[in-house]
mmCIF file of C-alpha atoms in Angstrom:
data_model
loop_
_atom_site.group_PDB
_atom_site.id
_atom_site.type_symbol
_atom_site.label_atom_id
_atom_site.label_comp_id
_atom_site.label_asym_id
_atom_site.label_seq_id
_atom_site.Cartn_x
_atom_site.Cartn_y
_atom_site.Cartn_z
ATOM 1 C CA MET A 1 72.687 3.742 -85.442
ATOM 2 C CA SER A 2 74.388 5.033 -82.332
ATOM 3 C CA PRO A 3 75.864 8.506 -82.139
ATOM 4 C CA GLN A 4 79.279 8.871 -83.980
ATOM 5 C CA THR A 5 78.559 5.774 -86.093
ATOM 6 C CA ILE A 6 79.923 6.308 -89.626
ATOM 7 C CA ALA A 7 77.535 5.470 -92.469
ATOM 8 C CA LEU A 8 78.910 4.801 -95.904
ATOM 9 C CA SER A 9 76.570 6.149 -98.581
ATOM 10 C CA SER A 10 76.154 4.341 -101.920
ATOM 11 C CA VAL A 11 78.581 6.740 -103.666
ATOM 12 C CA THR A 12 81.344 5.141 -101.648
ATOM 13 C CA ARG A 13 80.604 1.646 -103.169
ATOM 14 C CA ILE A 14 83.538 1.860 -105.560
ATOM 15 C CA THR A 15 85.930 2.401 -102.684
ATOM 16 C CA ASP A 16 87.424 -0.003 -100.082
ATOM 17 C CA PHE A 17 86.258 2.056 -97.142
ATOM 18 C CA ALA A 18 84.312 -0.732 -95.660
ATOM 19 C CA GLU A 19 87.367 -3.004 -95.373
ATOM 20 C CA ASN A 20 90.151 -0.329 -95.105
ATOM 21 C CA PRO A 21 88.602 2.771 -93.483
ATOM 22 C CA PRO A 22 90.452 6.042 -94.244
ATOM 23 C CA ASP A 23 91.373 8.806 -91.821
ATOM 24 C CA PHE A 24 89.408 12.074 -91.878
ATOM 25 C CA ALA A 25 90.943 15.427 -91.555
ATOM 26 C CA PRO A 26 89.816 18.954 -92.436
ATOM 27 C CA GLN A 27 91.290 20.336 -95.621
ATOM 28 C CA PRO A 28 91.614 23.983 -96.710
ATOM 29 C CA ARG A 29 88.367 25.238 -98.336
ATOM 30 C CA ASP A 30 90.192 26.383 -101.531
ATOM 31 C CA THR A 31 91.409 22.757 -102.176
ATOM 32 C CA TRP A 32 87.948 21.203 -102.243
ATOM 33 C CA ALA A 33 86.725 19.856 -105.541
ATOM 34 C CA ARG A 34 83.780 17.990 -106.976
ATOM 35 C CA GLY A 35 84.095 14.228 -106.321
ATOM 36 C CA ASP A 36 86.024 14.632 -103.046
ATOM 37 C CA TYR A 37 84.940 12.077 -100.317
ATOM 38 C CA VAL A 38 84.015 13.861 -97.113
ATOM 39 C CA LEU A 39 82.728 13.080 -93.636
ATOM 40 C CA ALA A 40 79.823 15.131 -92.373
ATOM 41 C CA GLU A 41 77.767 14.986 -89.114
ATOM 42 C CA MET A 42 74.100 15.206 -89.109
ATOM 43 C CA LEU A 43 72.791 18.232 -87.104
ATOM 44 C CA PRO A 44 69.514 18.599 -85.125
ATOM 45 C CA GLY A 45 66.714 20.038 -87.196
ATOM 46 C CA GLN A 46 63.211 19.504 -88.471
ATOM 47 C CA ILE A 47 63.737 15.800 -89.073
ATOM 48 C CA GLU A 48 64.799 13.079 -86.613
ATOM 49 C CA THR A 49 65.912 10.511 -89.108
ATOM 50 C CA TYR A 50 67.022 10.509 -92.713
ATOM 51 C CA PRO A 51 67.129 7.319 -94.954
ATOM 52 C CA VAL A 52 70.522 7.170 -96.613
ATOM 53 C CA GLU A 53 71.141 4.753 -99.440
ATOM 54 C CA GLY A 54 73.925 2.536 -98.172
ATOM 55 C CA ALA A 55 76.911 1.178 -100.232
ATOM 56 C CA ALA A 56 74.840 -2.036 -100.949
ATOM 57 C CA GLY A 57 71.818 -0.059 -102.101
ATOM 58 C CA ARG A 58 69.960 -0.664 -98.801
ATOM 59 C CA ALA A 59 68.378 2.184 -96.857
ATOM 60 C CA ILE A 60 70.164 3.143 -93.589
ATOM 61 C CA ASP A 61 68.620 5.612 -91.226
ATOM 62 C CA ILE A 62 70.900 8.311 -89.819
ATOM 63 C CA ARG A 63 70.005 10.598 -86.970
ATOM 64 C CA PRO A 64 71.564 13.841 -85.387
ATOM 65 C CA GLY A 65 74.996 12.947 -84.218
ATOM 66 C CA ASP A 66 75.593 10.190 -86.747
ATOM 67 C CA ARG A 67 78.160 10.731 -89.395
ATOM 68 C CA LEU A 68 77.944 10.076 -93.079
ATOM 69 C CA VAL A 69 80.579 9.618 -95.731
ATOM 70 C CA GLY A 70 79.529 11.200 -98.961
ATOM 71 C CA VAL A 71 80.847 13.109 -101.834
ATOM 72 C CA LEU A 72 80.925 16.788 -102.914
ATOM 73 C CA GLY A 73 78.751 17.171 -105.933
ATOM 74 C CA ASP A 74 75.937 19.065 -107.860
ATOM 75 C CA ARG A 75 72.429 18.407 -108.654
ATOM 76 C CA ALA A 76 69.744 20.145 -110.848
ATOM 77 C CA ALA A 77 66.536 18.120 -110.550
ATOM 78 C CA THR A 78 63.516 19.665 -112.067
ATOM 79 C CA LEU A 79 61.143 18.013 -109.633
ATOM 80 C CA GLU A 80 63.268 17.633 -106.436
ATOM 81 C CA VAL A 81 66.433 19.498 -105.384
ATOM 82 C CA VAL A 82 68.886 21.995 -107.005
ATOM 83 C CA GLY A 83 72.275 22.789 -105.405
ATOM 84 C CA GLY A 84 75.852 22.049 -105.212
ATOM 85 C CA TRP A 85 79.075 21.821 -103.199
ATOM 86 C CA ARG A 86 80.423 25.320 -104.222
ATOM 87 C CA HIS A 87 77.576 26.949 -102.103
ATOM 88 C CA ILE A 88 79.096 25.558 -98.889
ATOM 89 C CA GLY A 89 79.989 28.664 -96.730
ATOM 90 C CA ASP A 90 82.291 29.424 -93.881
ATOM 91 C CA ASP A 91 79.914 27.663 -91.408
ATOM 92 C CA LEU A 92 80.654 24.371 -93.259
ATOM 93 C CA ARG A 93 76.979 23.485 -93.275
ATOM 94 C CA MET A 94 75.708 21.314 -96.005
ATOM 95 C CA GLN A 95 72.813 18.986 -96.936
ATOM 96 C CA THR A 96 72.013 15.665 -98.525
ATOM 97 C CA LEU A 97 71.295 16.631 -102.180
ATOM 98 C CA THR A 98 70.471 12.915 -102.719
ATOM 99 C CA VAL A 99 69.991 9.930 -100.447
ATOM 100 C CA ALA A 100 73.008 8.379 -102.211
ATOM 101 C CA GLY A 101 75.256 10.829 -100.432
ATOM 102 C CA VAL A 102 75.848 13.632 -102.923
ATOM 103 C CA LEU A 103 76.433 16.540 -100.617
ATOM 104 C CA GLY A 104 76.266 20.294 -101.102
ATOM 105 C CA VAL A 105 73.890 23.224 -100.267
ATOM 106 C CA ALA A 106 70.463 23.224 -101.748
ATOM 107 C CA THR A 107 69.560 26.479 -103.540
ATOM 108 C CA SER A 108 66.084 25.354 -104.573
ATOM 109 C CA ALA A 109 63.792 22.490 -103.616
ATOM 110 C CA SER A 110 60.340 21.240 -104.508
ATOM 111 C CA THR A 111 57.776 21.390 -101.774
ATOM 112 C CA LEU A 112 56.998 17.793 -102.649
ATOM 113 C CA SER A 113 60.525 16.509 -102.160
ATOM 114 C CA ARG A 114 61.567 14.879 -98.848
ATOM 115 C CA PRO A 115 63.287 17.173 -96.262
ATOM 116 C CA LEU A 116 67.018 17.228 -96.617
ATOM 117 C CA ALA A 117 69.299 16.097 -93.732
ATOM 118 C CA PRO A 118 71.246 19.156 -92.343
ATOM 119 C CA LEU A 119 74.967 18.332 -91.974
ATOM 120 C CA ARG A 120 78.295 19.950 -90.966
ATOM 121 C CA TYR A 121 81.554 19.159 -92.568
ATOM 122 C CA VAL A 122 83.988 17.231 -90.351
ATOM 123 C CA GLY A 123 86.813 16.499 -92.812
ATOM 124 C CA HIS A 124 88.000 14.844 -95.944
ATOM 125 C CA ALA A 125 88.714 11.111 -96.405
ATOM 126 C CA VAL A 126 92.571 11.020 -96.438
ATOM 127 C CA ARG A 127 95.451 8.489 -96.751
ATOM 128 C CA ASP A 128 99.060 9.338 -96.470
ATOM 129 C CA GLY A 129 98.093 12.969 -95.982
ATOM 130 C CA ARG A 130 96.293 13.058 -99.333
ATOM 131 C CA ALA A 131 92.489 13.655 -99.802
ATOM 132 C CA LEU A 132 90.679 10.919 -101.607
ATOM 133 C CA THR A 133 88.362 11.446 -104.565
ATOM 134 C CA MET A 134 86.067 9.251 -106.585
ATOM 135 C CA LYS A 135 88.633 9.167 -109.446
ATOM 136 C CA ASP A 136 91.089 7.450 -107.135
ATOM 137 C CA PHE A 137 88.943 4.346 -107.160
ATOM 138 C CA VAL A 138 88.053 4.130 -110.811
ATOM 139 C CA VAL A 139 89.235 0.897 -112.315
ATOM 140 C CA PRO A 140 91.021 1.415 -115.617
ATOM 141 C CA VAL A 141 90.093 -0.898 -118.507
ATOM 142 C CA PRO A 142 91.434 -1.221 -122.043
ATOM 143 C CA VAL A 143 89.746 1.054 -124.683
ATOM 144 C CA ARG A 144 86.906 -0.969 -126.208
ATOM 145 C CA SER A 145 83.770 -0.073 -127.977
ATOM 146 C CA VAL A 146 80.252 -1.586 -127.436
ATOM 147 C CA SER A 147 79.460 -3.962 -130.389
ATOM 148 C CA ALA A 148 76.103 -5.320 -128.954
ATOM 149 C CA PRO A 149 72.825 -3.668 -129.880
ATOM 150 C CA VAL A 150 71.840 -0.935 -127.450
ATOM 151 C CA ILE A 151 68.327 -0.138 -126.159
ATOM 152 C CA LEU A 152 68.469 3.516 -125.223
ATOM 153 C CA ILE A 153 65.753 4.808 -122.773
ATOM 154 C CA ILE A 154 65.338 8.497 -122.582
ATOM 155 C CA GLY A 155 62.687 10.377 -120.630
ATOM 156 C CA THR A 156 60.730 13.637 -120.843
ATOM 157 C CA SER A 157 61.677 14.336 -117.221
ATOM 158 C CA MET A 158 62.748 12.629 -114.050
ATOM 159 C CA ASN A 159 60.221 10.161 -112.590
ATOM 160 C CA SER A 160 58.901 9.329 -115.994
ATOM 161 C CA GLY A 161 59.178 5.711 -115.736
ATOM 162 C CA LYS A 162 62.493 5.023 -117.358
ATOM 163 C CA THR A 163 63.771 2.516 -114.781
ATOM 164 C CA VAL A 164 60.380 0.750 -114.888
ATOM 165 C CA SER A 165 60.754 0.365 -118.603
ATOM 166 C CA ALA A 166 64.411 -0.932 -118.284
ATOM 167 C CA VAL A 167 63.312 -3.474 -115.731
ATOM 168 C CA ALA A 168 60.455 -4.662 -117.933
ATOM 169 C CA MET A 169 62.670 -5.080 -120.993
ATOM 170 C CA ILE A 170 65.435 -6.727 -119.143
ATOM 171 C CA ARG A 171 63.016 -9.293 -117.786
ATOM 172 C CA GLN A 172 61.751 -10.122 -121.172
ATOM 173 C CA LEU A 173 65.268 -10.298 -122.867
ATOM 174 C CA THR A 174 66.507 -12.564 -119.993
ATOM 175 C CA ALA A 175 63.551 -14.883 -120.558
ATOM 176 C CA LEU A 176 64.671 -15.002 -124.255
ATOM 177 C CA SER A 177 68.114 -16.175 -122.981
ATOM 178 C CA ARG A 178 69.825 -12.866 -123.975
ATOM 179 C CA ARG A 179 72.863 -11.805 -121.836
ATOM 180 C CA VAL A 180 71.825 -8.235 -120.817
ATOM 181 C CA VAL A 181 73.958 -5.534 -119.342
ATOM 182 C CA GLY A 182 72.149 -2.635 -117.772
ATOM 183 C CA ALA A 183 73.551 0.893 -117.326
ATOM 184 C CA LYS A 184 72.626 4.439 -116.209
ATOM 185 C CA VAL A 185 74.809 7.005 -118.019
ATOM 186 C CA THR A 186 73.434 10.372 -116.987
ATOM 187 C CA GLY A 187 71.872 11.910 -113.985
ATOM 188 C CA VAL A 188 72.946 12.011 -110.353
ATOM 189 C CA GLY A 189 74.581 9.298 -108.310
ATOM 190 C CA ARG A 190 72.037 6.781 -107.124
ATOM 191 C CA TYR A 191 72.328 3.034 -106.903
ATOM 192 C CA ARG A 192 68.597 2.027 -106.683
ATOM 193 C CA GLU A 193 68.028 2.216 -110.485
ATOM 194 C CA THR A 194 70.877 0.006 -111.502
ATOM 195 C CA VAL A 195 70.240 -2.483 -108.715
ATOM 196 C CA ALA A 196 66.734 -2.760 -110.042
ATOM 197 C CA MET A 197 68.226 -3.765 -113.344
ATOM 198 C CA ARG A 198 70.386 -6.407 -111.743
ATOM 199 C CA ASP A 199 67.427 -7.766 -109.812
ATOM 200 C CA ALA A 200 65.468 -8.026 -113.104
ATOM 201 C CA GLY A 201 68.240 -10.376 -114.569
ATOM 202 C CA ALA A 202 70.927 -8.158 -115.955
ATOM 203 C CA ALA A 203 74.261 -10.063 -115.788
ATOM 204 C CA ALA A 204 76.216 -6.880 -114.969
ATOM 205 C CA ILE A 205 75.299 -3.316 -114.217
ATOM 206 C CA PHE A 206 77.156 0.005 -114.455
ATOM 207 C CA ASP A 207 76.536 3.637 -113.843
ATOM 208 C CA LEU A 208 78.198 7.054 -113.662
ATOM 209 C CA VAL A 209 79.577 6.397 -110.195
ATOM 210 C CA ASP A 210 81.679 3.554 -111.639
ATOM 211 C CA VAL A 211 83.696 6.201 -113.598
ATOM 212 C CA GLY A 212 83.921 8.658 -110.629
ATOM 213 C CA LEU A 213 81.061 11.003 -111.342
ATOM 214 C CA PRO A 214 78.832 12.213 -108.503
ATOM 215 C CA SER A 215 76.524 13.473 -111.293
ATOM 216 C CA THR A 216 76.894 14.267 -114.981
ATOM 217 C CA LEU A 217 76.645 18.045 -114.351
ATOM 218 C CA VAL A 218 80.089 18.389 -115.805
ATOM 219 C CA PRO A 219 81.774 19.968 -118.917
ATOM 220 C CA ALA A 220 80.815 18.051 -122.122
ATOM 221 C CA GLN A 221 84.464 17.188 -122.895
ATOM 222 C CA GLU A 222 84.957 15.584 -119.465
ATOM 223 C CA TYR A 223 81.701 13.664 -119.865
ATOM 224 C CA GLU A 224 82.719 12.373 -123.213
ATOM 225 C CA ARG A 225 85.876 10.883 -121.791
ATOM 226 C CA ASP A 226 84.145 9.292 -118.883
ATOM 227 C CA LEU A 227 81.399 7.838 -121.109
ATOM 228 C CA ARG A 228 84.035 6.214 -123.281
ATOM 229 C CA LEU A 229 85.372 4.544 -120.201
ATOM 230 C CA LEU A 230 81.890 3.427 -119.101
ATOM 231 C CA CYS A 231 81.173 1.980 -122.535
ATOM 232 C CA ALA A 232 84.569 0.121 -122.392
ATOM 233 C CA ARG A 233 83.477 -1.422 -119.128
ATOM 234 C CA ILE A 234 80.125 -2.438 -120.586
ATOM 235 C CA ALA A 235 81.823 -3.995 -123.580
ATOM 236 C CA ALA A 236 84.131 -5.993 -121.311
ATOM 237 C CA ALA A 237 81.046 -7.596 -119.809
ATOM 238 C CA GLU A 238 80.345 -9.265 -123.186
ATOM 239 C CA PRO A 239 76.616 -8.444 -123.386
ATOM 240 C CA ASP A 240 74.181 -9.712 -126.099
ATOM 241 C CA VAL A 241 72.132 -6.699 -125.567
ATOM 242 C CA VAL A 242 72.765 -3.419 -123.588
ATOM 243 C CA VAL A 243 69.858 -1.599 -121.868
ATOM 244 C CA ILE A 244 71.003 1.913 -121.131
ATOM 245 C CA GLU A 245 68.918 4.533 -119.174
ATOM 246 C CA ALA A 246 69.673 8.233 -119.595
ATOM 247 C CA GLY A 247 68.635 9.850 -116.370
ATOM 248 C CA ALA A 248 66.449 12.890 -116.276
ATOM 249 C CA SER A 249 65.763 14.328 -119.683
ATOM 250 C CA PRO A 250 68.104 15.150 -122.589
ATOM 251 C CA LEU A 251 66.971 18.781 -122.315
ATOM 252 C CA GLU A 252 68.356 19.039 -118.802
ATOM 253 C CA PRO A 253 71.943 20.042 -118.076
ATOM 254 C CA TYR A 254 73.092 16.485 -117.277
ATOM 255 C CA CYS A 255 74.917 15.868 -120.675
ATOM 256 C CA GLY A 256 71.991 13.823 -122.020
ATOM 257 C CA ASP A 257 72.357 15.476 -125.421
ATOM 258 C CA VAL A 258 76.128 14.364 -125.497
ATOM 259 C CA ALA A 259 75.066 10.796 -124.456
ATOM 260 C CA LEU A 260 72.491 10.731 -127.357
ATOM 261 C CA ARG A 261 75.107 11.794 -129.884
ATOM 262 C CA MET A 262 77.848 9.480 -128.699
ATOM 263 C CA LEU A 263 75.588 6.364 -128.441
ATOM 264 C CA HIS A 264 73.569 6.960 -131.603
ATOM 265 C CA PRO A 265 75.680 4.666 -133.852
ATOM 266 C CA LYS A 266 75.039 1.712 -131.483
ATOM 267 C CA VAL A 267 71.441 2.321 -130.778
ATOM 268 C CA ALA A 268 69.077 -0.348 -132.177
ATOM 269 C CA LEU A 269 66.024 0.689 -130.261
ATOM 270 C CA THR A 270 65.007 3.970 -128.664
ATOM 271 C CA VAL A 271 62.328 4.008 -125.928
ATOM 272 C CA LEU A 272 60.827 7.317 -124.848
ATOM 273 C CA SER A 273 59.488 7.202 -121.307
ATOM 274 C CA ALA A 274 56.999 10.071 -120.698
ATOM 275 C CA SER A 275 54.866 11.428 -118.055
ATOM 276 C CA ASP A 276 52.112 12.628 -120.410
ATOM 277 C CA PRO A 277 51.305 12.406 -124.158
ATOM 278 C CA TYR A 278 52.013 15.993 -124.829
ATOM 279 C CA ALA A 279 55.512 15.713 -123.429
ATOM 280 C CA VAL A 280 56.120 12.923 -126.034
ATOM 281 C CA TRP A 281 55.334 15.396 -128.840
ATOM 282 C CA GLY A 282 57.425 18.110 -127.216
ATOM 283 C CA LEU A 283 60.610 16.107 -126.739
ATOM 284 C CA MET A 284 60.406 14.541 -130.245
ATOM 285 C CA HIS A 285 60.340 18.009 -131.671
ATOM 286 C CA ALA A 286 62.898 19.469 -129.434
ATOM 287 C CA PHE A 287 65.534 16.832 -130.616
ATOM 288 C CA ASN A 288 64.045 16.010 -134.053
ATOM 289 C CA LEU A 289 63.859 12.444 -132.685
ATOM 290 C CA ARG A 290 61.406 9.707 -133.493
ATOM 291 C CA PRO A 291 61.461 6.944 -130.829
ATOM 292 C CA ASP A 292 60.653 3.264 -131.725
ATOM 293 C CA VAL A 293 58.188 3.048 -128.686
ATOM 294 C CA VAL A 294 56.623 5.152 -125.994
ATOM 295 C CA SER A 295 56.325 3.951 -122.442
ATOM 296 C CA GLY A 296 55.766 5.617 -119.021
ATOM 297 C CA PRO A 297 52.761 6.928 -117.143
ATOM 298 C CA CYS A 298 51.438 8.488 -120.451
ATOM 299 C CA THR A 299 50.517 4.905 -121.473
ATOM 300 C CA SER A 300 48.510 4.024 -118.375
ATOM 301 C CA THR A 301 45.111 4.130 -120.209
ATOM 302 C CA GLU A 302 43.747 3.523 -123.643
ATOM 303 C CA ALA A 303 43.008 7.284 -123.875
ATOM 304 C CA GLY A 304 46.684 8.089 -123.350
ATOM 305 C CA ILE A 305 47.833 5.558 -125.835
ATOM 306 C CA ALA A 306 45.261 6.779 -128.478
ATOM 307 C CA LEU A 307 46.387 10.378 -127.974
ATOM 308 C CA ILE A 308 50.091 9.435 -128.409
ATOM 309 C CA ASP A 309 49.147 7.604 -131.667
ATOM 310 C CA ARG A 310 47.091 10.543 -132.976
ATOM 311 C CA MET A 311 49.800 13.106 -132.241
ATOM 312 C CA THR A 312 52.865 11.155 -133.126
ATOM 313 C CA GLY A 313 52.062 7.808 -134.806
ATOM 314 C CA VAL A 314 54.576 6.104 -132.528
ATOM 315 C CA PRO A 315 53.477 2.776 -130.885
ATOM 316 C CA ALA A 316 53.152 2.732 -127.175
ATOM 317 C CA ILE A 317 53.316 -0.043 -124.519
ATOM 318 C CA ASN A 318 52.330 0.226 -120.916
ATOM 319 C CA MET A 319 55.485 -1.400 -119.361
ATOM 320 C CA PHE A 320 54.074 -0.672 -115.915
ATOM 321 C CA ASP A 321 51.453 -3.480 -116.526
ATOM 322 C CA PRO A 322 52.812 -7.007 -116.287
ATOM 323 C CA ALA A 323 50.003 -8.281 -118.568
ATOM 324 C CA THR A 324 51.795 -6.387 -121.476
ATOM 325 C CA GLY A 325 54.856 -8.763 -121.052
ATOM 326 C CA PRO A 326 54.091 -11.022 -124.094
ATOM 327 C CA ALA A 327 53.492 -7.896 -126.352
ATOM 328 C CA LEU A 328 56.705 -6.452 -125.118
ATOM 329 C CA SER A 329 58.483 -9.616 -125.813
ATOM 330 C CA ARG A 330 57.249 -9.798 -129.292
ATOM 331 C CA PHE A 331 58.159 -6.188 -129.942
ATOM 332 C CA LEU A 332 61.839 -6.710 -128.722
ATOM 333 C CA GLN A 333 62.172 -9.761 -130.928
ATOM 334 C CA GLU A 334 60.872 -7.998 -134.005
ATOM 335 C CA HIS A 335 63.072 -4.912 -133.530
ATOM 336 C CA LEU A 336 66.430 -6.473 -132.242
ATOM 337 C CA PRO A 337 68.923 -8.549 -134.169
ATOM 338 C CA ALA A 338 68.564 -12.192 -133.646
#
């Protein structure tokens, strides 16, 4: 990209910015809010390039001098970055809290996470003098509940194999001629996970960005309203089966506990994706929840599967291994309505 090129991050994919670019103008600091679309310029620093997830889900490298359209938001990742837009100071400096374009100031970061792109605020996206937010581009749909059986995937942490499990099950269900809709209902805005569901055969995909949320670090009442809207959109896609991933862990502050409560009446199958066998036991006791099957890195060896069985008695399937496809297919057929 050349200097002053404007890159659209994936949180802009619900907008018409590619076809109808907005103007950009600075707005008073006391008017800023979560979900505002903003333009920021990458500053020189310790990194020469930063891979932004573009509006189509493809990586786009930005460099110092390039400009990025993202959204003000918050993140609280246990294994990567914590921060938010409210920490932006008078110097107007901010960072990429996610590669998807959620912007704010990091207050804590794992030494194992990728370096963040340093940015400076340029202005808000505006039309007719009004700042544009994610909610401006949310498509309203009639109220409708999901009637299809739901497979709910929860995890013991981020990076516990939830998306791998979703992809494996969608492939098997598609092979069984089921119309599958995939969705991610909690976490932070990122398109890669839901694109992976589409690539696995999902007829339609949805996530929290579709209802105007940069992340689900929001009050429970607001999240409940938006999850109902997201479920209405899922239902309108006429699925036979819905595969839903709850990002991060229900114990983290992303409203995962709210999602579990609201989705519970529709859940036909609960999958717990875990990083290690002991985490399986811990989450089960924290939520008094017994999953139908365990997946994730904890199932990588016979020893891990045996330990899960001894501690919990829950069956486990290594969904990372394509060779387990037939066993997974049989499991799904046995546990889902015909």
